Short mmCIF file of N, CA, C and O in Angstrom, two decimals:
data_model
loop_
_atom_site.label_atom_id
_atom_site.label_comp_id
_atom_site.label_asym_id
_atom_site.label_seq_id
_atom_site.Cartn_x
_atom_site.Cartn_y
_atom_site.Cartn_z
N UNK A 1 98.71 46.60 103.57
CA UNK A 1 98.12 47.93 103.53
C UNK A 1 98.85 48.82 104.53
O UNK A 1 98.95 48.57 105.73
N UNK A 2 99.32 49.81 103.95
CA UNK A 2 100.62 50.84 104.67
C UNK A 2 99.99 52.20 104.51
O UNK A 2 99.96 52.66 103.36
N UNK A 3 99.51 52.88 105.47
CA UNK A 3 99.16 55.20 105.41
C UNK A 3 100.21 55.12 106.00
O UNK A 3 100.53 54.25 106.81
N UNK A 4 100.93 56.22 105.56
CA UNK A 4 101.54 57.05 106.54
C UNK A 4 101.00 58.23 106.42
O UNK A 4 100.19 58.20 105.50
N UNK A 5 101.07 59.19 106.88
CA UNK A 5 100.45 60.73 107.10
C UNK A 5 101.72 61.58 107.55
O UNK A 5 102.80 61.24 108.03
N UNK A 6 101.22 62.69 107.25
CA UNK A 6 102.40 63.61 107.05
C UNK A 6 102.05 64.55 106.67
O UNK A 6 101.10 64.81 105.92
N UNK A 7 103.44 65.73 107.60
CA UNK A 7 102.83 67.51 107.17
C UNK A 7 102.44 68.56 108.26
O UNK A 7 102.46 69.78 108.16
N UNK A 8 102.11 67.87 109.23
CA UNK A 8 102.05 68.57 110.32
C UNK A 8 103.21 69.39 111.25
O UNK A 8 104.41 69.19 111.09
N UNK A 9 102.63 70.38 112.30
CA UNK A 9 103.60 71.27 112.62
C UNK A 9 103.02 72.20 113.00
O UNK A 9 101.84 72.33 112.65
N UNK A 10 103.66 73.19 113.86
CA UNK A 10 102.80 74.39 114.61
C UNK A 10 102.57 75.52 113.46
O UNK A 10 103.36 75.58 112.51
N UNK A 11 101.74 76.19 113.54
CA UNK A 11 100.80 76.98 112.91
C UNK A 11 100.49 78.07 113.44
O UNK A 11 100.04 77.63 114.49
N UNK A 12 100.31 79.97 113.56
CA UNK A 12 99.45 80.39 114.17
C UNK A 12 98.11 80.28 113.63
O UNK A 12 97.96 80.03 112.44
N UNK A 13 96.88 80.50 114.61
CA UNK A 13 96.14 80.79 113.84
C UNK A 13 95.38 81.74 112.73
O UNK A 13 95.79 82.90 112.66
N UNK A 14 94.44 81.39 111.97
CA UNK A 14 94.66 81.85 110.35
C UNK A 14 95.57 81.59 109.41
O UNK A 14 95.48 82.31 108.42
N UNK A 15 96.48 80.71 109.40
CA UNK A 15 97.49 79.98 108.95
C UNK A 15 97.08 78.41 108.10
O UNK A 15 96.01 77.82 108.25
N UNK A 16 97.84 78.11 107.49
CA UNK A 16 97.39 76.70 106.52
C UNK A 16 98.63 76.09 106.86
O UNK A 16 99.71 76.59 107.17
N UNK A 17 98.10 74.34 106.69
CA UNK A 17 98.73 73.45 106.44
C UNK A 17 98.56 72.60 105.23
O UNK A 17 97.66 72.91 104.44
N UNK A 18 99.47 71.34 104.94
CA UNK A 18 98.44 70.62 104.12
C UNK A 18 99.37 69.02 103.98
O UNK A 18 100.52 68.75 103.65
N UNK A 19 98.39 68.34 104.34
CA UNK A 19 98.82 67.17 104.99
C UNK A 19 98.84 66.18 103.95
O UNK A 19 98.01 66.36 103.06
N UNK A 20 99.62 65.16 103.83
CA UNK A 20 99.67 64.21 102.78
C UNK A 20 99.26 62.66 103.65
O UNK A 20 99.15 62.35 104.84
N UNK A 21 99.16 62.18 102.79
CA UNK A 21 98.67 60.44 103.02
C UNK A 21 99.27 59.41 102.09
O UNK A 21 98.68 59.15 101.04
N UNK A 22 100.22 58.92 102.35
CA UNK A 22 100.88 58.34 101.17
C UNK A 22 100.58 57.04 101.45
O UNK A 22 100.43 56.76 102.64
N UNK A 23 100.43 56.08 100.54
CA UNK A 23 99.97 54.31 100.60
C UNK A 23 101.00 54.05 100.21
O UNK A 23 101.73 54.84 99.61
N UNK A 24 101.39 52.27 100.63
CA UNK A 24 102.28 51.30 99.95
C UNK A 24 101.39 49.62 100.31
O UNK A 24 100.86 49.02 101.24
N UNK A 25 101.61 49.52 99.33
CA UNK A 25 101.12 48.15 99.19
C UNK A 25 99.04 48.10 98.44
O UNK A 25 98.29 47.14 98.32
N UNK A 26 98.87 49.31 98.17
CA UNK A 26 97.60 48.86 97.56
C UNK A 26 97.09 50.43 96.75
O UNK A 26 97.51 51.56 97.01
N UNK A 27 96.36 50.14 96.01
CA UNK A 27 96.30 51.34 95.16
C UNK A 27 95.45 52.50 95.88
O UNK A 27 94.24 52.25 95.86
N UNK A 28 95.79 53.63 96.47
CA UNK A 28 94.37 54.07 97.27
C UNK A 28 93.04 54.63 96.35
O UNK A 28 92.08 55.04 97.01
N UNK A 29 92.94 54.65 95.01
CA UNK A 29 91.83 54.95 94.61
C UNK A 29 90.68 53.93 94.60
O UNK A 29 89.48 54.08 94.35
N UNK A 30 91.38 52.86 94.94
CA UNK A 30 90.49 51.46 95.30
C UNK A 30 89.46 51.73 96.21
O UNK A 30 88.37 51.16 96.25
N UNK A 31 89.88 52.72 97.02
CA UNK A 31 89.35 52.90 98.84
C UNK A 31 88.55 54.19 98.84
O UNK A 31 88.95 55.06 98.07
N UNK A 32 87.44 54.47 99.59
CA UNK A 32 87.36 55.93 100.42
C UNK A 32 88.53 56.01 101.42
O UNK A 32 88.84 55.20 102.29
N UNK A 33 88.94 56.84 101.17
CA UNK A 33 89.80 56.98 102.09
C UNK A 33 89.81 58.32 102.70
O UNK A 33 90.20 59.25 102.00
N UNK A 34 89.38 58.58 104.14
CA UNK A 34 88.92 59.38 105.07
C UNK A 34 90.40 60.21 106.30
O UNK A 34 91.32 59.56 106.81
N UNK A 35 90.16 61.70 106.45
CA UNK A 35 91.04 61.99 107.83
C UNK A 35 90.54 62.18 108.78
O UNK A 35 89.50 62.85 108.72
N UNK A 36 90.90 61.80 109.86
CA UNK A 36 90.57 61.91 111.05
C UNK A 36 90.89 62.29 112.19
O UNK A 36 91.74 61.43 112.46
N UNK A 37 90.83 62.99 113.13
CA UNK A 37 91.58 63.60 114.66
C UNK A 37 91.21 63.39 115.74
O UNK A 37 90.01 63.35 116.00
N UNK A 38 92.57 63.11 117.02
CA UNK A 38 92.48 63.23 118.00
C UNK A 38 92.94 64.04 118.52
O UNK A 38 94.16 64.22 118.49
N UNK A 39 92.09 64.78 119.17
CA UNK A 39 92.96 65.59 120.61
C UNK A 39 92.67 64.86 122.10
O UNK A 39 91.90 64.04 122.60
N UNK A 40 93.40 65.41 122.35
CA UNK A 40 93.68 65.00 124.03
C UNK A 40 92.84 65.24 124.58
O UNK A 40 92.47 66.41 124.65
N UNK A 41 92.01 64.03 125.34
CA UNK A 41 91.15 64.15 126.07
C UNK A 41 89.37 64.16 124.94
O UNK A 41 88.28 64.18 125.50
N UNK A 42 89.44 64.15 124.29
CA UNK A 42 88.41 64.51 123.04
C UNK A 42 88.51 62.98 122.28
O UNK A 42 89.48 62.23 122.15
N UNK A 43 86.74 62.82 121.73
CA UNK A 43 86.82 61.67 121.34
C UNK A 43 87.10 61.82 119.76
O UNK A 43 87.17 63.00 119.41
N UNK A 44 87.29 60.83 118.69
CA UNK A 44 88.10 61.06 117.75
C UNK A 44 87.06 61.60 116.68
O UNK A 44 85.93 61.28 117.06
N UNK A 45 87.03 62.15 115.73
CA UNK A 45 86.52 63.08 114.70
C UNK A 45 86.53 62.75 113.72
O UNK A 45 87.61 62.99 113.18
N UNK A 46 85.55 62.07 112.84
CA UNK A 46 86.40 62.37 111.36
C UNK A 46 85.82 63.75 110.99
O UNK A 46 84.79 64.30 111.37
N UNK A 47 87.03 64.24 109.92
CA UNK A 47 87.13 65.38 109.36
C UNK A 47 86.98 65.08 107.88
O UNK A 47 86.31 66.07 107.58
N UNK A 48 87.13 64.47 106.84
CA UNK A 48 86.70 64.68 105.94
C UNK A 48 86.88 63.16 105.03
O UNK A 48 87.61 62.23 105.39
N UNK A 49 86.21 63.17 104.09
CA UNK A 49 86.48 61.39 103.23
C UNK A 49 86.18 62.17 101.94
O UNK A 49 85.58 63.22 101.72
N UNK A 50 86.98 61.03 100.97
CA UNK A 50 87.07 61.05 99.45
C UNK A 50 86.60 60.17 99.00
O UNK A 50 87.27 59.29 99.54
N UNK A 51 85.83 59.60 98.29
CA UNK A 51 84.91 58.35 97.93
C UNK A 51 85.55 58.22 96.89
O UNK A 51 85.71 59.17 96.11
N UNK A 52 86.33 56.34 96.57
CA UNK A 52 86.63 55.58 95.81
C UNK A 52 86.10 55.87 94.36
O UNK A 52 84.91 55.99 94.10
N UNK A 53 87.20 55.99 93.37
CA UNK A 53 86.47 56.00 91.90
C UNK A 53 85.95 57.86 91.62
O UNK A 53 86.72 58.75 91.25
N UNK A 54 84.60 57.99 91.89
CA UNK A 54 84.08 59.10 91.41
C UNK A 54 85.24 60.48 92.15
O UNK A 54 85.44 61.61 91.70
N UNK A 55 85.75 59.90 93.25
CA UNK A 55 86.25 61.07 94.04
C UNK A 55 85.13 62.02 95.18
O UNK A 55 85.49 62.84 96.03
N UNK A 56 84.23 61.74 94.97
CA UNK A 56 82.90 62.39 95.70
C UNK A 56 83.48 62.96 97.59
O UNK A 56 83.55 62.09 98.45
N UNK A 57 83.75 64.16 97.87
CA UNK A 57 84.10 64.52 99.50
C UNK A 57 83.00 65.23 100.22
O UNK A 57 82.10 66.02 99.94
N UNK A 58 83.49 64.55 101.35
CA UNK A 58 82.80 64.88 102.61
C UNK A 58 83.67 65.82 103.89
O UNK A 58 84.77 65.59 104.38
N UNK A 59 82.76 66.89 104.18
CA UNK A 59 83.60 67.56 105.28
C UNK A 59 82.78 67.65 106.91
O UNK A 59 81.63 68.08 106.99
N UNK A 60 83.10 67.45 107.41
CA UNK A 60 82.87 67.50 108.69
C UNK A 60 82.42 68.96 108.74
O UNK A 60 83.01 69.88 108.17
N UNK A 61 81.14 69.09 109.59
CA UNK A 61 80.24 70.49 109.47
C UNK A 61 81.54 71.75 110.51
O UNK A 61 81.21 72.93 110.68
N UNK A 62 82.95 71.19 111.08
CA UNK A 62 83.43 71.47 111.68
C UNK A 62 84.28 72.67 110.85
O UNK A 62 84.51 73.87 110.99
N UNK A 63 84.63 71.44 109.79
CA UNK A 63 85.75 72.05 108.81
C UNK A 63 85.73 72.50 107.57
O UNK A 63 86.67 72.79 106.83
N UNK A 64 83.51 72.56 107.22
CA UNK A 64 83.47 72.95 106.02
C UNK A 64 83.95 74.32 105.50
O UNK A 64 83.75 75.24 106.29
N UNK A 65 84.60 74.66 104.22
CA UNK A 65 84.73 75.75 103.69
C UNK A 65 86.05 75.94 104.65
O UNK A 65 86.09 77.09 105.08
N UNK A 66 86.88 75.31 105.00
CA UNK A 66 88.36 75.42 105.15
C UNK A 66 89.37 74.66 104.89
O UNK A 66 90.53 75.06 104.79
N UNK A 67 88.90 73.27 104.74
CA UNK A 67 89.66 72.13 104.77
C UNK A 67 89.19 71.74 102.96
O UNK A 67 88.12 72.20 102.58
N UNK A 68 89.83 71.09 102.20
CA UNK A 68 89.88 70.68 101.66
C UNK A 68 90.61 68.99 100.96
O UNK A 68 91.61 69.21 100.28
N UNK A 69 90.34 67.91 101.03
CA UNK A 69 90.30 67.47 100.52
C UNK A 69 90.71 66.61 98.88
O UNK A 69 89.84 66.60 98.01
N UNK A 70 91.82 66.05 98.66
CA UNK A 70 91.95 65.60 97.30
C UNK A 70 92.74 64.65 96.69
O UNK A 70 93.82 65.00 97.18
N UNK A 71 92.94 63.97 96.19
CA UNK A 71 93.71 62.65 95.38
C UNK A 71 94.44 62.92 94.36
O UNK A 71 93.91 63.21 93.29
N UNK A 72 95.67 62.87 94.50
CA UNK A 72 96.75 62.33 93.13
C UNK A 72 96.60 60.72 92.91
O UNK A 72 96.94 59.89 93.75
N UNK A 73 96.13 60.47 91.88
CA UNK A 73 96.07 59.39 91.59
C UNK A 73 97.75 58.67 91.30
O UNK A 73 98.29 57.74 91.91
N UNK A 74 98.18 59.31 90.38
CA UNK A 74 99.78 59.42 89.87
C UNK A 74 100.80 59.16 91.20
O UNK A 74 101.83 58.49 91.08
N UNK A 75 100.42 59.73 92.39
CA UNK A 75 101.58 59.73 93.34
C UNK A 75 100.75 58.86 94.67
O UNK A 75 101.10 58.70 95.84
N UNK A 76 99.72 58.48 94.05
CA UNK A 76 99.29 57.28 95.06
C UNK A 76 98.87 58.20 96.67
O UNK A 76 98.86 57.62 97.75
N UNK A 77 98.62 59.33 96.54
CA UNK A 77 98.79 60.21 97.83
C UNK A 77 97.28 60.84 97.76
O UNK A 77 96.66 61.10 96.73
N UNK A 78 96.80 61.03 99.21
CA UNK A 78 95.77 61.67 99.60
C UNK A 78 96.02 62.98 100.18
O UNK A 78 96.55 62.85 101.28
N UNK A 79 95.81 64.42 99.78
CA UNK A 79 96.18 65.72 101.02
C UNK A 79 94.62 65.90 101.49
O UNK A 79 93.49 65.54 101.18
N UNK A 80 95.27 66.67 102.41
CA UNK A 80 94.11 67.38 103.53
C UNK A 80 95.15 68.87 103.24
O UNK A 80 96.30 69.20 103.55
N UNK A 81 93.78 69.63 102.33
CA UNK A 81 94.63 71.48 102.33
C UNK A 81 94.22 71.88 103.83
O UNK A 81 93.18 71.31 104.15
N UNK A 82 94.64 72.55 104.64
CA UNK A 82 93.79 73.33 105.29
C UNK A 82 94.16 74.54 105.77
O UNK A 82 95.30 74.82 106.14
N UNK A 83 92.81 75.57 105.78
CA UNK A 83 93.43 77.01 105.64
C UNK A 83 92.03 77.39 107.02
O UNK A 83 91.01 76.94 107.55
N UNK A 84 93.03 78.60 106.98
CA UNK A 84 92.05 79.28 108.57
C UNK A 84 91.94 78.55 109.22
O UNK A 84 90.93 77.87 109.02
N UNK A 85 92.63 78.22 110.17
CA UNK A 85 93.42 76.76 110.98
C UNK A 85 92.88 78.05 112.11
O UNK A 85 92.83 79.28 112.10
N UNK A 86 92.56 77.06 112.96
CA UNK A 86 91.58 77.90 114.54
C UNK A 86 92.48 76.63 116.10
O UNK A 86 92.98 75.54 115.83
N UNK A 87 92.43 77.08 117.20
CA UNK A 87 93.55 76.53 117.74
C UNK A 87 92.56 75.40 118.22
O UNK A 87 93.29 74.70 118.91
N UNK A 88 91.40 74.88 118.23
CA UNK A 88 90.44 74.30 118.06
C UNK A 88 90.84 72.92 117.19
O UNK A 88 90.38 71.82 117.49
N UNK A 89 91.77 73.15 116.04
CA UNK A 89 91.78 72.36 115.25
C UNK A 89 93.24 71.33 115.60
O UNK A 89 93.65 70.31 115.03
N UNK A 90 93.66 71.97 116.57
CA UNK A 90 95.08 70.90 117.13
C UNK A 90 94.72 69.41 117.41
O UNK A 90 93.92 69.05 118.28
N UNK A 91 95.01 69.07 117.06
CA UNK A 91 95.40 67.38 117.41
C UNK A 91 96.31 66.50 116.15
O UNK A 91 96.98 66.94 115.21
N UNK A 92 96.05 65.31 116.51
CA UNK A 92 96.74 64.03 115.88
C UNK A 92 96.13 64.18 114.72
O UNK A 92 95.06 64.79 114.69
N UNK A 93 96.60 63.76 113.77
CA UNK A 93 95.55 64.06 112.04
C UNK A 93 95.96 62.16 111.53
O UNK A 93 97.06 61.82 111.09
N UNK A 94 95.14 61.52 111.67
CA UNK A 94 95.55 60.21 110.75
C UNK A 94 94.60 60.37 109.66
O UNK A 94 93.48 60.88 109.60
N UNK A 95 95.67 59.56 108.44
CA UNK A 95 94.79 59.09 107.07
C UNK A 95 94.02 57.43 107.47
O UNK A 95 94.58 56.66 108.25
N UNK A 96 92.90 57.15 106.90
CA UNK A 96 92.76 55.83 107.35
C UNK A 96 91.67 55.25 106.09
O UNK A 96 90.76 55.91 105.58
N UNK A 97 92.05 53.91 105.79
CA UNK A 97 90.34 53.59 104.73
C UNK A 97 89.12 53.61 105.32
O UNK A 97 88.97 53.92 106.50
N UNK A 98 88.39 53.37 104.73
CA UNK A 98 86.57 53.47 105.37
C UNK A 98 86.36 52.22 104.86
O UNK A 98 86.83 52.08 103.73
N UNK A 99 85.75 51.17 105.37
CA UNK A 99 84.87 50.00 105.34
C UNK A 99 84.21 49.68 104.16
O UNK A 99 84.00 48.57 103.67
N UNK A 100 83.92 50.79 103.76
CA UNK A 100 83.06 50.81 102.68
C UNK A 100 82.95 52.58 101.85
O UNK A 100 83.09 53.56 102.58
N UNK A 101 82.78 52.70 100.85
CA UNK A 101 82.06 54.17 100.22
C UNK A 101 80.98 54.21 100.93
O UNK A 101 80.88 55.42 101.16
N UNK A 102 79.94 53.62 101.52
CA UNK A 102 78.35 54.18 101.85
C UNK A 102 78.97 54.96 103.03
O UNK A 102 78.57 56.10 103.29
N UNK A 103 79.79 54.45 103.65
CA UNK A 103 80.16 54.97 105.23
C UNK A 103 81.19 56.85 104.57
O UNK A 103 81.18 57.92 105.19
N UNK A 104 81.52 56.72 103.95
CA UNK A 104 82.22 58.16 103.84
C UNK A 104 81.26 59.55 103.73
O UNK A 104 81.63 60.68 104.05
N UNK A 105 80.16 59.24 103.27
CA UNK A 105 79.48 60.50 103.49
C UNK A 105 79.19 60.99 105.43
O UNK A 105 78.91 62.08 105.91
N UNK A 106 79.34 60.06 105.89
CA UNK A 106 79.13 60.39 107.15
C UNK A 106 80.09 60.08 108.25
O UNK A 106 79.79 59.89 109.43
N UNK A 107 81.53 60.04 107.63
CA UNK A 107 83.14 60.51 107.81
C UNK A 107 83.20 58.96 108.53
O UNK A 107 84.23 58.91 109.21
N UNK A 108 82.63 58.00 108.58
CA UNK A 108 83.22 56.82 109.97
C UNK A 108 83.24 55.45 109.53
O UNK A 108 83.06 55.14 108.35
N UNK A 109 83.38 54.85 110.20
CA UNK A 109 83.81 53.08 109.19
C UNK A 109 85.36 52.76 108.90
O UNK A 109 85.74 52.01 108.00
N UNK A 110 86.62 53.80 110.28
CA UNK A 110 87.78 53.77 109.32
C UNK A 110 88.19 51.85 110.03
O UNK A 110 88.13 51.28 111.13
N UNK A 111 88.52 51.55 108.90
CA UNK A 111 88.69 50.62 108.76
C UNK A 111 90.59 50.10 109.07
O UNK A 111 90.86 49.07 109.67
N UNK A 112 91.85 51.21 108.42
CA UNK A 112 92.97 50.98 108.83
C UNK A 112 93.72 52.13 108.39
O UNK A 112 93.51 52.78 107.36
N UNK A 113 94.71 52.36 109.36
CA UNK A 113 95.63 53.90 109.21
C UNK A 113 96.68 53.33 110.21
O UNK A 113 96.53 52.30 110.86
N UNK A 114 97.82 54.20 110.23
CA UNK A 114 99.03 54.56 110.16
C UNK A 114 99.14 55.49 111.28
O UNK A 114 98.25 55.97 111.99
N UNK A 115 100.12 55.61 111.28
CA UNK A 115 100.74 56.86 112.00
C UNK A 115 100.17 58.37 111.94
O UNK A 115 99.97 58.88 110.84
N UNK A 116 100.01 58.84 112.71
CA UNK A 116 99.10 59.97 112.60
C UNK A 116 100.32 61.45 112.77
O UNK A 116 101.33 61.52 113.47
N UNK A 117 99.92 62.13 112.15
CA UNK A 117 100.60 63.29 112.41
C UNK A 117 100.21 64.58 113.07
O UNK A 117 99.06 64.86 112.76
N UNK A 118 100.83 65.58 113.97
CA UNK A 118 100.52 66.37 114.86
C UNK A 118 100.31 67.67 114.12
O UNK A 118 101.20 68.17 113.44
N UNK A 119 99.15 68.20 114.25
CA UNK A 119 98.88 69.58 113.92
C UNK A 119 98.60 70.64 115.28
O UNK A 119 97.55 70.55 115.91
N UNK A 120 99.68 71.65 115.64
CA UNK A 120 99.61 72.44 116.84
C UNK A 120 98.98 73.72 115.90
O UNK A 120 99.23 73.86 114.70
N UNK A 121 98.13 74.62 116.70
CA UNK A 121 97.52 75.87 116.06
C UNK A 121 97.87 76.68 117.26
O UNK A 121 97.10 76.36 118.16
N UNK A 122 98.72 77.60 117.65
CA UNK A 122 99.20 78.30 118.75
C UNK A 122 99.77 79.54 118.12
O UNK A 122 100.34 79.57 117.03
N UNK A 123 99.50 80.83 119.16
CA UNK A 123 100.05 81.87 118.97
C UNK A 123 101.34 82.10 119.92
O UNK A 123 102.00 83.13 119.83
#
């Protein structure tokens, strides 16, 4: 089981990014598969999950109605859209699975991830 994550980069704010999650070695529609952040000094966040099969998402009350969420099944890849990026929203961004679907409505349970990628929001 292989995430890598990817896409990150400085931003001002009101600005979008949109982050990818690519798997090797297992199909990710198998999985919820959830993003999550660290910043410095701050304990870690999840920000949003995609529930296995139906597709069903969850956003963190942080990032609702900016972040979005979604699955290519075809390219095996998870993005994180995100728009109206606030400097609030800087840190490490990893893709990671969840333990289970029951655990994704309430973003936690990550179970394994990759390399995380840096999102700066600076003017």
């Amino acid at each position: 089981v292989q995430l890598q994550a990817s896409g990150g980069g400085l931003v001002q704010p009101g600005g979008s990014l949109r982050l990818s999650c690519a798997a090797s070695g297992f199909t990710l529609d198998d999985y919820a598969i959830a993003w999550f952040r660290q910043a410095p000094g701050k304990e870690r966040e999840g920000v949003s999950c995609i529930s296995s099969g139906n597709g069903n998402t969850y956003y963190a009350d942080s990032v609702k109605g900016r972040f979005t969420i979604s699955r290519d099944n075809a390219k095996n890849t998870v993005y994180l859209q995100m728009n109206s990026l606030k400097p609030e929203d800087t840190a490490v961004y990893y893709c990671a699975t969840v333990a289970s679907d029951f655990m994704c409505p309430v973003i936690r349970g990550f179970a394994s991830w990759g390399q995380g990628t840096l999102v700066t929001v600076s003017s």
